[in-house]
DNA sequence: TCAATAGTGTCTCTGAGACACTATATT
DNA sequence: AATATAGTGTCTCAGAGACACTATTGA
């Protein structure tokens, strides 16, 4: 009996994925934060084959029993590595080829996440691999990574820098409460160039993705600064034009 | 002997992908063209289970023996359906969940392609499924598609409309030789609103992604128009600002 | 009073959009 | 000449950037 004569029910009953050569499919994360005046990516040292001992992006296989979709896999991996559960997370791009993994044809859904500089406590123990924050220089990560992860990081950095030009994304790289000067500093760190204060504030105000924490200010040995937080239910704002010189 | 004690060689020799529950992984294409003053997507009618008889996006499984990477799979599928081999092709986004395919956990790398209105001869015969161009209305494709393909099309349309605002992409939707008025018409069709001629031409000239075909003009019962082609080796130009009202 | 940072006001210049104009073919 | 489309010139207005100014705290 040929497949063409089956009902959908019968077809599904006879279907067996293991009869085919399928690619390995995983999810990898590029997790960014800002610390010590620089952009950093989270790397883990592989504790198992292949590429044992090399630095790599956190990630792993889709758990077809527990993960309802790709985002769920990414969120699970993120939680396992950082303990953070609701940061900014967006799918970056797929990477797949016959050569990127020695085990065979493999494809990965790369995600990129932004987490606040106050949430960078890494998870240790419980069989977790060694993890560290690695700083991004001018030209991306300058370290040998396992598989094609160096290319994935480069793509993510490019995407982040590009999006910073015209979105409110960098706000997710800060602690929950921050001043406008804090925010401007993050933009400058990610972009790698200074921004005019006046123009910056005009744009931020116009974007309207922040809310004043009324009555709360940060004090130092100078004029106190108003504290802000990201307006809830306000995902990413697109500015009308590119972030100033 | 535990995995931890193996060399990488030994580990790879013992590795068997079929020992794991892996998701189905495919590549699907959203192929756009412009014809009859409207944006169209290529759909195929499924000739096999699952979703037999329903309209769906062209696509299929990665051939781990023939395809070197994801782009190769996408190009192969594109060639099989349209006969076109070197158009504009870009990865759109991954879609994966336990419910999108009745066969089980499945993930797809969606691509989107733009092909010229002179190259829309569809491939028939050779076991090809029925195929048709389906027009995109104001709000996307308004037709029931198999799996989650309606969502994929909606995402692709959104991405296309968005990119049209600030890139030279629509030039790939035209025949090889075209006039500036042709190009403007395509922008207007994709965006769904009129554009000022003068502003449009200023931007296109500034973008510098076209070259005049010297001495070649299109004639009608009016002033003849200069013909242009896409400057070779000029992929996508990003305009400084958003495409005018 | 000074140092240091927060926050605002103003000017200029560029570039997008609106719109009217000129140009050149066919009929 | 009329018509139809190609292609250009000019004016206005908004917004970004530059930069200088004022404000407010602690030391």
Coordinates of C-alpha atoms (C1' of nucleotides) in Angstrom, one line a residue:
Chain A
X1 CA 0.0 0.0 0.0
X2 CA 1.5 3.3 -1.0
X3 CA 1.5 6.4 1.2
X4 CA -0.9 8.1 -1.2
X5 CA -3.8 5.8 -0.3
X6 CA -3.5 6.3 3.5
X7 CA -5.8 8.5 5.6
X8 CA -4.0 11.1 7.7
X9 CA -4.6 8.9 10.8
X10 CA -3.0 5.9 9.2
X11 CA -0.1 7.9 7.9
X12 CA 0.7 9.4 11.3
X13 CA 0.5 6.0 13.0
X14 CA 3.1 4.6 10.5
X15 CA 5.4 7.7 10.7
X16 CA 8.7 7.1 12.4
X17 CA 11.2 10.0 12.6
X18 CA 14.0 7.6 13.3
X19 CA 13.7 6.2 9.8
X20 CA 15.3 9.4 8.4
X21 CA 18.6 11.1 8.7
X22 CA 17.8 14.2 10.6
X23 CA 20.1 17.0 11.7
X24 CA 20.9 17.7 15.3
X25 CA 18.9 20.6 16.5
X26 CA 19.8 22.8 19.4
X27 CA 19.2 26.3 20.9
X28 CA 22.1 28.5 21.8
X29 CA 22.1 31.8 23.7
X30 CA 24.1 34.9 23.4
X31 CA 23.5 36.6 26.8
X32 CA 24.7 40.2 27.1
X33 CA 25.2 42.4 30.0
X34 CA 27.1 45.5 30.8
X35 CA 29.6 45.5 33.7
X36 CA 32.7 47.5 34.4
X37 CA 32.0 49.9 31.6
X38 CA 32.0 47.2 28.9
X39 CA 29.7 44.9 27.1
X40 CA 30.0 41.3 28.2
X41 CA 28.8 37.9 26.9
X42 CA 28.2 34.8 29.0
X43 CA 30.4 31.9 28.1
X44 CA 30.5 28.4 29.5
X45 CA 33.4 25.9 29.5
X46 CA 32.3 22.7 28.0
X47 CA 32.4 19.8 30.5
X48 CA 31.6 17.1 27.9
X49 CA 32.4 16.1 24.4
X50 CA 32.6 17.3 21.8
X51 CA 34.9 20.3 22.1
X52 CA 35.4 19.4 25.8
X53 CA 37.2 22.1 27.7
X54 CA 36.6 24.8 25.1
X55 CA 34.6 27.9 25.8
X56 CA 31.2 28.0 24.1
X57 CA 27.8 29.7 24.2
X58 CA 25.3 28.3 26.7
X59 CA 22.7 26.2 25.1
X60 CA 21.6 22.7 24.4
X61 CA 19.1 20.4 22.8
X62 CA 15.4 20.9 22.7
X63 CA 13.7 18.7 25.2
X64 CA 10.7 17.5 23.2
X65 CA 8.9 16.4 26.4
X66 CA 9.3 19.6 28.4
X67 CA 9.6 22.5 26.0
X68 CA 6.4 23.6 24.3
X69 CA 8.3 25.8 21.8
X70 CA 11.6 27.3 20.9
X71 CA 11.2 30.2 23.2
X72 CA 10.5 27.8 26.0
X73 CA 13.8 26.0 25.3
X74 CA 15.7 29.3 25.3
X75 CA 14.0 30.5 28.5
X76 CA 14.8 27.2 30.2
X77 CA 18.5 27.4 29.2
X78 CA 18.6 31.0 30.3
X79 CA 17.2 30.1 33.7
X80 CA 19.6 27.2 34.1
X81 CA 22.6 29.4 33.5
X82 CA 21.7 32.7 35.1
X83 CA 18.7 32.1 37.3
X84 CA 17.0 35.0 35.5
X85 CA 13.5 34.3 34.1
X86 CA 12.0 37.4 32.5
X87 CA 14.6 39.5 30.7
X88 CA 14.7 40.6 27.2
X89 CA 14.9 37.6 24.8
X90 CA 14.7 37.6 21.1
X91 CA 15.5 35.1 18.4
X92 CA 18.7 36.0 16.5
X93 CA 19.1 33.6 13.6
X94 CA 19.5 30.0 12.6
X95 CA 22.9 28.5 11.9
X96 CA 23.1 25.1 10.3
X97 CA 25.6 23.1 8.3
X98 CA 27.1 19.8 7.9
X99 CA 30.4 20.9 9.3
X100 CA 29.7 23.0 12.4
X101 CA 29.5 20.0 14.7
X102 CA 31.7 16.9 14.5
X103 CA 28.7 14.7 15.4
X104 CA 27.2 15.5 12.0
X105 CA 24.7 17.8 10.3
X106 CA 23.6 20.2 12.9
X107 CA 21.5 23.3 13.2
X108 CA 20.9 25.8 16.0
X109 CA 18.4 28.5 16.8
X110 CA 20.5 31.2 18.2
X111 CA 18.8 33.6 20.7
X112 CA 20.1 36.8 22.2
X113 CA 19.2 38.0 25.7
X114 CA 19.9 41.2 27.6
X115 CA 20.0 41.0 31.4
X116 CA 20.5 43.7 34.0
X117 CA 23.9 44.3 35.5
X118 CA 22.3 43.6 38.9
X119 CA 21.3 40.1 37.9
X120 CA 24.6 38.7 36.8
X121 CA 25.0 36.2 39.6
X122 CA 25.9 33.0 37.7
X123 CA 24.5 29.6 38.7
X124 CA 27.2 27.3 40.0
X125 CA 27.1 23.7 41.3
X126 CA 24.4 21.2 40.3
X127 CA 26.6 19.9 37.5
X128 CA 26.9 23.4 35.9
X129 CA 29.9 23.9 33.7
X130 CA 32.3 26.7 34.6
X131 CA 30.9 30.0 33.4
X132 CA 32.3 33.5 33.0
X133 CA 31.5 36.9 31.5
X134 CA 33.8 37.7 28.6
X135 CA 34.1 41.3 27.5
X136 CA 33.5 42.3 23.9
X137 CA 36.2 44.5 22.4
X138 CA 35.7 46.9 19.6
X139 CA 35.7 44.2 17.0
X140 CA 33.6 41.5 18.8
X141 CA 34.8 38.6 21.0
X142 CA 38.4 37.9 20.4
X143 CA 38.6 34.4 21.8
X144 CA 38.5 31.0 20.3
X145 CA 35.1 29.5 20.8
X146 CA 33.8 26.0 20.1
X147 CA 31.9 25.1 17.0
X148 CA 30.9 28.2 15.0
X149 CA 30.1 30.2 18.2
X150 CA 32.5 33.0 17.4
X151 CA 30.4 33.7 14.3
X152 CA 27.2 33.6 16.3
X153 CA 28.6 36.1 18.8
X154 CA 29.7 38.3 16.0
X155 CA 26.3 38.3 14.5
X156 CA 24.7 39.0 17.8
X157 CA 26.9 41.9 18.6
X158 CA 26.2 43.4 15.1
X159 CA 22.5 43.0 15.7
X160 CA 22.7 44.5 19.1
X161 CA 24.7 47.5 17.9
X162 CA 22.4 48.0 15.0
X163 CA 19.3 47.9 17.2
X164 CA 20.7 50.2 19.7
X165 CA 20.8 52.9 17.1
X166 CA 17.0 53.1 16.9
X167 CA 15.4 51.3 19.8
X168 CA 15.0 51.4 23.5
X169 CA 16.7 48.0 24.0
X170 CA 19.7 49.0 26.1
X171 CA 17.3 49.9 29.0
X172 CA 17.2 46.1 29.6
X173 CA 20.9 46.1 30.3
X174 CA 20.4 48.2 33.5
X175 CA 19.2 47.4 37.0
X176 CA 15.5 48.0 37.5
X177 CA 15.9 51.6 38.7
X178 CA 18.3 53.9 36.9
X179 CA 19.0 57.5 36.0
X180 CA 19.0 59.0 32.6
X181 CA 22.7 59.4 32.9
X182 CA 23.1 55.7 33.6
X183 CA 21.0 54.9 30.5
X184 CA 23.1 57.3 28.4
X185 CA 26.3 55.6 29.6
X186 CA 25.0 52.2 28.5
X187 CA 24.1 53.5 25.0
X188 CA 27.6 55.0 24.8
X189 CA 29.2 51.7 25.9
X190 CA 27.3 49.6 23.4
X191 CA 27.8 52.1 20.5
X192 CA 31.4 52.9 21.4
X193 CA 31.0 56.6 20.9
X194 CA 29.8 59.6 22.9
X195 CA 26.2 60.9 22.6
X196 CA 25.0 64.5 23.1
X197 CA 23.1 64.7 26.4
X198 CA 20.4 67.1 25.2
X199 CA 19.6 65.2 22.0
X200 CA 19.6 61.9 23.9
X201 CA 17.2 63.1 26.5
X202 CA 14.9 64.6 23.9
X203 CA 14.7 61.2 22.2
X204 CA 14.2 59.2 25.3
X205 CA 11.4 61.5 26.4
X206 CA 9.8 61.4 23.1
X207 CA 10.0 57.6 23.1
X208 CA 8.0 57.5 26.3
X209 CA 9.1 54.1 27.4
X210 CA 10.3 55.2 30.8
X211 CA 8.4 56.2 33.9
X212 CA 9.6 58.5 36.6
X213 CA 9.7 56.9 40.0
X214 CA 8.1 59.9 41.7
X215 CA 9.9 61.2 44.7
X216 CA 12.9 58.8 44.3
X217 CA 16.3 60.2 43.5
X218 CA 19.8 59.0 43.6
X219 CA 22.2 61.1 45.8
X220 CA 25.8 61.7 45.5
X221 CA 28.1 64.6 46.1
X222 CA 26.3 66.6 43.5
X223 CA 22.9 67.4 42.3
X224 CA 20.6 64.4 42.9
X225 CA 19.2 62.5 39.8
X226 CA 15.7 61.4 39.1
X227 CA 15.3 57.6 39.0
X228 CA 13.3 55.9 36.2
X229 CA 12.1 52.4 35.4
X230 CA 11.0 50.8 32.2
X231 CA 7.3 51.5 31.7
X232 CA 5.6 48.1 32.2
X233 CA 4.0 46.4 29.2
X234 CA 6.3 48.5 26.9
X235 CA 8.5 46.1 25.0
X236 CA 10.7 47.9 22.6
X237 CA 10.3 51.4 21.3
X238 CA 11.5 52.3 17.9
X239 CA 12.9 55.8 17.6
X240 CA 12.0 57.7 14.5
X241 CA 15.6 58.3 13.5
X242 CA 19.0 57.0 14.3
X243 CA 20.7 57.6 17.6
X244 CA 22.7 60.7 17.4
X245 CA 26.4 61.2 16.8
Chain B
X1 CA 32.9 3.5 31.3
X2 CA 31.3 6.9 31.6
X3 CA 31.3 9.5 28.9
X4 CA 33.6 11.7 30.9
X5 CA 36.6 9.3 30.4
X6 CA 36.3 9.1 26.6
X7 CA 38.5 10.9 24.1
X8 CA 36.7 13.0 21.6
X9 CA 37.4 10.3 19.0
X10 CA 35.9 7.6 21.1
X11 CA 32.9 9.7 22.0
X12 CA 32.1 10.5 18.4
X13 CA 32.4 6.8 17.4
X14 CA 29.8 5.9 20.0
X15 CA 27.4 8.8 19.3
X16 CA 24.1 7.9 17.7
X17 CA 21.6 10.6 17.0
X18 CA 18.8 8.0 16.8
X19 CA 19.1 7.3 20.5
X20 CA 17.5 10.7 21.2
X21 CA 14.1 12.2 20.7
X22 CA 14.8 14.9 18.2
X23 CA 12.5 17.4 16.6
X24 CA 11.7 17.3 12.9
X25 CA 13.6 20.1 11.2
X26 CA 12.6 21.6 7.9
X27 CA 13.1 24.7 5.8
X28 CA 10.1 26.7 4.5
X29 CA 10.1 29.5 2.0
X30 CA 8.0 32.6 1.6
X31 CA 8.6 33.6 -2.0
X32 CA 7.3 37.1 -2.9
X33 CA 6.8 38.7 -6.3
X34 CA 4.7 41.6 -7.6
X35 CA 2.2 40.9 -10.4
X36 CA -0.9 42.6 -11.5
X37 CA -0.3 45.6 -9.2
X38 CA -0.2 43.4 -6.0
X39 CA 2.2 41.6 -3.8
X40 CA 1.9 37.8 -4.2
X41 CA 3.2 34.8 -2.3
X42 CA 3.9 31.4 -3.8
X43 CA 1.8 28.6 -2.3
X44 CA 1.8 24.9 -3.1
X45 CA -1.0 22.4 -2.6
X46 CA 0.2 19.5 -0.5
X47 CA 0.2 16.2 -2.3
X48 CA 1.1 14.1 0.7
X49 CA 0.2 13.7 4.3
X50 CA 0.0 15.5 6.6
X51 CA -2.4 18.3 5.7
X52 CA -2.8 16.6 2.3
X53 CA -4.7 18.9 -0.1
X54 CA -4.2 22.0 1.9
X55 CA -2.3 25.0 0.7
X56 CA 1.1 25.5 2.3
X57 CA 4.5 27.2 1.9
X58 CA 7.0 25.4 -0.3
X59 CA 9.7 23.8 1.7
X60 CA 10.8 20.5 3.0
X61 CA 13.4 18.6 5.0
X62 CA 17.1 19.2 5.0
X63 CA 18.9 16.6 3.0
X64 CA 21.9 15.9 5.2
X65 CA 23.7 14.3 2.3
X66 CA 23.3 17.0 -0.3
X67 CA 22.9 20.3 1.5
X68 CA 26.0 21.8 2.9
X69 CA 24.1 24.4 5.0
X70 CA 20.7 25.9 5.6
X71 CA 21.1 28.4 2.8
X72 CA 21.8 25.5 0.4
X73 CA 18.6 23.8 1.5
X74 CA 16.6 27.0 0.9
X75 CA 18.2 27.6 -2.5
X76 CA 17.5 24.0 -3.5
X77 CA 13.9 24.3 -2.6
X78 CA 13.6 27.6 -4.4
X79 CA 15.1 26.1 -7.5
X80 CA 12.8 23.1 -7.4
X81 CA 9.7 25.3 -7.2
X82 CA 10.6 28.3 -9.4
X83 CA 13.6 27.4 -11.4
X84 CA 15.2 30.6 -10.2
X85 CA 18.7 30.2 -8.8
X86 CA 20.1 33.6 -7.8
X87 CA 17.5 35.9 -6.4
X88 CA 17.3 37.7 -3.1
X89 CA 17.2 35.3 -0.3
X90 CA 17.3 35.9 3.4
X91 CA 16.6 33.9 6.5
X92 CA 13.4 35.1 8.2
X93 CA 13.0 33.4 11.5
X94 CA 12.7 30.0 13.2
X95 CA 9.4 28.6 14.2
X96 CA 9.3 25.5 16.4
X97 CA 6.8 23.9 18.8
X98 CA 5.3 20.6 19.8
X99 CA 2.0 21.4 18.2
X100 CA 2.7 22.9 14.8
X101 CA 3.0 19.5 13.0
X102 CA 0.9 16.5 13.9
X103 CA 3.9 14.2 13.4
X104 CA 5.4 15.6 16.6
X105 CA 7.8 18.3 17.8
X106 CA 8.9 20.2 14.8
X107 CA 11.0 23.3 13.9
X108 CA 11.4 25.1 10.7
X109 CA 13.9 27.7 9.4
X110 CA 11.7 30.1 7.4
X111 CA 13.3 32.0 4.6
X112 CA 12.0 34.8 2.5
X113 CA 12.8 35.3 -1.1
X114 CA 12.1 38.1 -3.6
X115 CA 11.9 37.2 -7.3
X116 CA 11.4 39.3 -10.4
X117 CA 8.1 39.6 -12.0
X118 CA 9.6 38.3 -15.2
X119 CA 10.7 35.0 -13.5
X120 CA 7.4 33.8 -12.2
X121 CA 7.1 30.8 -14.4
X122 CA 6.3 28.0 -12.0
X123 CA 7.8 24.5 -12.3
X124 CA 5.2 21.9 -13.1
X125 CA 5.4 18.2 -13.7
X126 CA 8.1 15.9 -12.3
X127 CA 6.0 15.2 -9.3
X128 CA 5.6 18.8 -8.4
X129 CA 2.6 19.7 -6.4
X130 CA 0.1 22.2 -7.7
X131 CA 1.4 25.7 -7.2
X132 CA -0.1 29.2 -7.4
X133 CA 0.6 32.8 -6.7
X134 CA -1.7 34.1 -4.0
X135 CA -2.2 37.8 -3.5
X136 CA -1.5 39.6 -0.2
X137 CA -4.3 41.9 0.9
X138 CA -4.0 44.8 3.2
X139 CA -3.8 42.6 6.2
X140 CA -1.7 39.7 4.9
X141 CA -2.8 36.5 3.4
X142 CA -6.4 35.8 4.1
X143 CA -6.4 32.1 3.4
X144 CA -6.3 29.0 5.5
X145 CA -2.8 27.5 5.3
X146 CA -1.5 24.2 6.6
X147 CA 0.5 24.1 9.9
X148 CA 1.4 27.5 11.2
X149 CA 2.2 28.8 7.7
X150 CA -0.3 31.6 8.0
X151 CA 1.7 33.0 10.8
X152 CA 4.9 32.6 8.9
X153 CA 3.5 34.5 6.0
X154 CA 2.3 37.2 8.3
X155 CA 5.7 37.6 9.8
X156 CA 7.3 37.7 6.4
X157 CA 5.0 40.3 5.1
X158 CA 5.6 42.4 8.2
X159 CA 9.4 42.1 7.7
X160 CA 9.2 42.9 4.1
X161 CA 7.0 46.0 4.6
X162 CA 9.4 47.1 7.4
X163 CA 12.5 46.7 5.3
X164 CA 11.0 48.4 2.3
X165 CA 10.9 51.6 4.4
X166 CA 14.6 51.9 4.6
X167 CA 16.2 49.6 2.1
X168 CA 16.6 49.0 -1.6
X169 CA 15.0 45.5 -1.4
X170 CA 12.1 46.1 -3.7
X171 CA 14.4 46.4 -6.7
X172 CA 14.6 42.6 -6.6
X173 CA 10.9 42.3 -7.3
X174 CA 11.3 43.8 -10.7
X175 CA 12.6 42.5 -14.0
X176 CA 16.3 43.0 -14.7
X177 CA 15.7 46.3 -16.5
X178 CA 13.3 48.8 -15.2
X179 CA 12.6 52.5 -15.0
X180 CA 12.5 54.7 -11.9
X181 CA 8.8 54.9 -12.3
X182 CA 8.5 51.1 -12.2
X183 CA 10.6 51.0 -9.1
X184 CA 8.5 53.6 -7.4
X185 CA 5.3 51.7 -8.3
X186 CA 6.7 48.6 -6.6
X187 CA 7.5 50.6 -3.4
X188 CA 4.0 52.0 -3.5
X189 CA 2.4 48.5 -3.9
X190 CA 4.4 47.0 -1.1
X191 CA 3.9 49.9 1.3
X192 CA 0.3 50.5 0.3
X193 CA 0.6 54.2 0.0
X194 CA 1.7 56.8 -2.5
X195 CA 5.2 58.3 -2.5
X196 CA 6.3 61.6 -3.7
X197 CA 8.2 61.3 -6.9
X198 CA 10.8 63.9 -6.3
X199 CA 11.7 62.7 -2.8
X200 CA 11.8 59.1 -4.0
X201 CA 14.2 59.9 -6.8
X202 CA 16.5 61.9 -4.5
X203 CA 16.7 58.9 -2.1
X204 CA 17.3 56.4 -4.9
X205 CA 20.0 58.5 -6.4
X206 CA 21.7 59.0 -3.1
X207 CA 21.5 55.3 -2.3
X208 CA 23.5 54.7 -5.5
X209 CA 22.5 51.1 -5.9
X210 CA 21.3 51.4 -9.5
X211 CA 23.2 51.9 -12.7
X212 CA 21.9 53.6 -15.8
X213 CA 21.9 51.4 -18.9
X214 CA 23.4 54.0 -21.0
X215 CA 21.6 54.7 -24.2
X216 CA 18.7 52.4 -23.4
X217 CA 15.2 53.8 -22.8
X218 CA 11.7 52.5 -22.7
X219 CA 9.3 54.1 -25.3
X220 CA 5.6 54.6 -25.2
X221 CA 3.3 57.3 -26.3
X222 CA 5.1 59.8 -24.1
X223 CA 8.5 60.9 -23.1
X224 CA 10.8 57.9 -23.0
X225 CA 12.2 56.7 -19.7
X226 CA 15.8 55.8 -18.8
X227 CA 16.3 52.1 -18.0
X228 CA 18.2 51.0 -14.9
X229 CA 19.5 47.8 -13.5
X230 CA 20.8 46.9 -10.0
X231 CA 24.4 47.7 -9.7
X232 CA 26.2 44.3 -9.5
X233 CA 27.8 43.4 -6.2
X234 CA 25.5 45.8 -4.5
X235 CA 23.3 43.7 -2.1
X236 CA 21.0 45.9 0.0
X237 CA 21.3 49.5 0.6
X238 CA 20.1 51.1 3.8
X239 CA 18.7 54.5 3.4
X240 CA 19.5 57.0 6.1
X241 CA 15.9 57.7 6.9
X242 CA 12.5 56.1 6.5
X243 CA 10.9 56.1 3.0
X244 CA 8.7 59.1 2.7
X245 CA 5.0 59.6 3.2
Chain C
dT1 C1' 32.5 78.6 47.5
dC2 C1' 33.8 74.9 44.8
dA3 C1' 33.3 70.6 42.4
dA4 C1' 30.5 67.6 40.2
dT5 C1' 26.8 66.0 38.0
dA6 C1' 21.7 66.9 36.6
dG7 C1' 18.9 69.0 33.6
dT8 C1' 17.3 72.8 30.1
dG9 C1' 17.3 76.4 26.3
dT10 C1' 18.6 78.0 21.9
dC11 C1' 20.7 78.2 17.4
dT12 C1' 21.9 76.3 13.1
dC13 C1' 21.8 73.4 9.4
dT14 C1' 20.3 69.5 6.9
dG15 C1' 17.2 66.9 4.6
dA16 C1' 12.4 65.2 3.7
dG17 C1' 8.1 66.4 1.8
dA18 C1' 4.9 69.2 -0.9
dC19 C1' 4.2 71.0 -5.2
dA20 C1' 4.9 73.2 -9.2
dC21 C1' 7.5 73.4 -12.9
dT22 C1' 10.0 71.9 -17.4
dA23 C1' 11.2 68.2 -21.0
dT24 C1' 10.2 65.0 -24.7
dA25 C1' 8.2 61.4 -26.8
dT26 C1' 3.7 59.7 -29.6
dT27 C1' -0.7 60.5 -31.9
Chain D
dA1 C1' -1.5 70.9 -30.7
dA2 C1' -2.8 67.7 -27.2
dT3 C1' -1.7 64.2 -24.1
dA4 C1' 0.9 61.5 -21.2
dT5 C1' 4.6 60.4 -18.6
dA6 C1' 9.7 61.6 -17.4
dG7 C1' 12.4 64.2 -14.8
dT8 C1' 13.9 68.7 -12.1
dG9 C1' 13.8 73.0 -9.0
dT10 C1' 12.5 75.3 -5.0
dC11 C1' 10.3 76.4 -0.7
dT12 C1' 9.1 75.2 3.9
dC13 C1' 9.2 73.1 8.0
dA14 C1' 10.7 69.8 11.5
dG15 C1' 14.1 67.7 13.9
dA16 C1' 18.9 66.4 15.1
dG17 C1' 23.2 68.0 16.9
dA18 C1' 26.2 71.4 19.0
dC19 C1' 26.9 73.9 22.7
dA20 C1' 26.2 76.9 26.4
dC21 C1' 23.6 77.7 30.0
dT22 C1' 21.2 77.1 34.7
dA23 C1' 20.1 74.0 38.9
dT24 C1' 21.1 71.5 43.1
dT25 C1' 23.4 68.7 46.0
dG26 C1' 27.7 67.4 49.2
dA27 C1' 32.2 68.7 50.8

